[in-house]
Coordinates of C-alpha atoms in Angstrom, one line a residue:
M1 CA 148.8 115.1 55.9
R2 CA 150.9 118.8 54.7
H3 CA 153.7 117.7 55.6
F4 CA 153.3 114.4 53.6
I5 CA 151.6 116.0 50.3
T6 CA 154.7 117.8 50.5
I7 CA 156.9 115.3 50.9
V8 CA 155.5 113.5 47.9
L9 CA 155.3 116.9 45.9
L10 CA 159.1 116.7 46.2
I11 CA 159.7 113.2 45.1
L12 CA 158.0 113.9 42.4
L13 CA 159.5 116.9 41.2
P14 CA 161.9 115.7 39.4
L15 CA 160.2 113.3 37.3
C16 CA 158.5 116.4 35.9
A17 CA 161.5 118.3 35.5
K18 CA 163.4 115.9 33.2
A19 CA 165.0 117.5 30.2
D20 CA 164.4 115.9 26.7
N21 CA 167.5 117.3 24.8
S22 CA 166.7 115.7 21.9
Q23 CA 165.3 118.3 20.2
L24 CA 167.8 120.9 20.9
Y25 CA 170.3 118.6 19.6
K26 CA 168.4 118.1 16.3
Q27 CA 168.7 122.2 16.4
L28 CA 172.0 122.4 17.3
D29 CA 173.1 119.8 14.1
A30 CA 170.7 121.9 11.8
A31 CA 172.6 124.4 12.7
L32 CA 175.7 123.0 12.3
E33 CA 174.8 121.6 8.4
K34 CA 174.4 125.8 7.9
R35 CA 177.6 125.7 8.5
A36 CA 179.5 126.6 5.5
H37 CA 176.4 129.3 4.6
Y38 CA 177.2 131.1 7.4
V39 CA 180.9 131.0 6.1
E40 CA 180.3 132.0 2.9
V41 CA 177.9 134.5 4.1
K42 CA 180.5 136.1 6.1
E43 CA 183.1 136.0 3.5
K44 CA 181.2 138.3 1.6
S45 CA 180.3 140.8 3.8
L46 CA 184.3 140.9 4.5
N47 CA 184.9 140.9 1.3
D48 CA 182.4 143.6 0.1
I49 CA 184.1 145.7 3.4
K50 CA 187.4 144.8 1.4
Q51 CA 185.9 146.2 -2.5
G52 CA 184.6 149.5 -0.5
A53 CA 188.6 149.8 0.9
K54 CA 190.0 150.6 -2.2
Y55 CA 187.5 153.2 -3.1
V56 CA 188.4 155.1 0.3
T57 CA 191.2 157.9 0.5
S58 CA 190.6 159.6 3.7
N59 CA 192.7 158.0 6.5
E60 CA 190.0 158.2 9.3
D61 CA 187.5 156.2 6.7
K62 CA 190.2 153.5 6.0
L63 CA 191.0 153.4 10.4
K64 CA 187.1 153.0 10.3
L65 CA 187.4 149.8 7.4
Y66 CA 190.2 148.3 9.3
E67 CA 188.8 148.2 13.0
Q68 CA 185.7 146.4 11.1
L69 CA 187.4 144.2 9.3
A70 CA 189.6 143.3 12.3
N71 CA 186.1 143.1 14.1
G72 CA 184.5 141.2 11.8
Y73 CA 187.2 138.2 11.6
K74 CA 188.0 138.1 15.3
A75 CA 186.1 135.9 16.6
Y76 CA 187.1 133.3 13.8
E77 CA 190.3 133.8 11.8
Y78 CA 193.0 135.0 14.1
D79 CA 195.7 135.9 11.6
S80 CA 193.4 137.8 9.2
A81 CA 192.4 139.2 12.4
M82 CA 195.7 140.6 13.2
T83 CA 196.8 141.9 9.5
Y84 CA 193.7 144.4 9.9
V85 CA 195.5 145.1 13.2
K86 CA 198.8 145.8 12.5
K87 CA 197.7 147.5 9.3
G88 CA 195.7 150.0 11.7
L89 CA 198.3 150.0 13.9
V90 CA 199.9 151.8 11.3
L91 CA 197.9 153.8 9.6
A92 CA 196.9 155.3 13.2
Q93 CA 200.6 156.1 13.7
K94 CA 200.9 157.7 10.2
S95 CA 198.2 159.7 10.6
N96 CA 199.2 160.7 14.7
N97 CA 195.1 159.6 15.2
I98 CA 195.7 158.6 19.1
L99 CA 192.5 157.8 19.9
Y100 CA 192.7 155.4 17.0
H101 CA 195.7 154.0 17.4
K102 CA 194.6 153.3 21.6
R103 CA 191.9 151.3 20.1
F104 CA 193.5 149.5 17.4
Q105 CA 195.5 148.7 20.6
L106 CA 192.9 146.9 22.7
S107 CA 191.7 145.3 19.9
Q108 CA 195.4 143.3 19.3
T109 CA 195.5 143.1 22.9
S110 CA 192.3 141.2 22.3
L111 CA 193.5 139.0 19.7
L112 CA 196.4 138.2 22.0
I113 CA 194.3 137.2 25.1
T114 CA 192.7 134.6 23.0
R115 CA 195.8 133.0 21.9
G116 CA 197.2 132.5 25.5
F117 CA 199.9 135.4 25.2
Y118 CA 199.0 137.5 28.2
A119 CA 202.4 138.7 29.2
E120 CA 202.3 140.2 25.9
A121 CA 198.3 141.9 25.7
K122 CA 199.4 142.7 29.3
N123 CA 202.3 145.2 28.0
I124 CA 201.1 146.9 26.2
M125 CA 197.5 147.0 28.4
Q126 CA 199.7 149.4 30.5
K127 CA 200.6 151.5 28.1
I128 CA 197.5 152.5 26.8
E129 CA 195.3 153.1 30.1
P130 CA 192.5 155.2 29.6
K131 CA 192.5 159.0 30.9
E132 CA 189.5 160.9 32.1
E133 CA 189.7 163.1 28.8
D134 CA 189.1 159.6 26.9
P135 CA 185.4 158.7 25.4
L136 CA 183.6 156.9 27.3
D137 CA 183.3 153.8 24.6
Y138 CA 187.1 153.9 24.6
Q139 CA 187.3 153.6 28.5
F140 CA 184.6 151.0 28.8
Q141 CA 186.4 148.7 26.0
Y142 CA 189.7 149.2 27.8
Y143 CA 187.9 147.8 31.0
Y144 CA 186.0 145.4 29.4
T145 CA 189.0 143.7 27.4
S146 CA 191.8 143.8 30.6
N147 CA 188.5 142.0 32.8
P148 CA 187.0 139.5 30.2
Q149 CA 185.9 137.6 32.8
P150 CA 182.1 137.5 34.8
I151 CA 181.8 139.6 37.7
G152 CA 183.1 137.4 40.9
F153 CA 186.7 136.4 39.2
S154 CA 189.7 138.1 38.8
G155 CA 190.8 139.3 35.7
I156 CA 193.3 138.3 33.7
L157 CA 195.2 140.9 33.0

């Protein structure tokens, strides 16, 4: 009898577990309708950073702002993100800031990977391998960039 009840419950279980995705679709549609608003908020935030950059004189602060702008654009506007990465690379080179130069190279690598330029990304990664004296956040960012896939999959680079 106990086996019979177990079998009946196992047969009926999928009927109870049936998902109703209509509510999720409604939430997704509502979020998509607000897309223009989200883009506007993001653009305003990035424009505020750009306006602030006009008044910054320190190279270190400019590098931080360029990094913020590159990170802000990387999710949805590749060209703008790459522009700020390249500006950061030039300024880091001019000011002899090795750590920021490496960080911008990592950002460049990440952008290249998203566009499918794996060979170029690999060449950059081989040049900027972290050393023990590098800060831990840089080491983490390096290894995260070099293996962006979940554990168990082979890395791109």
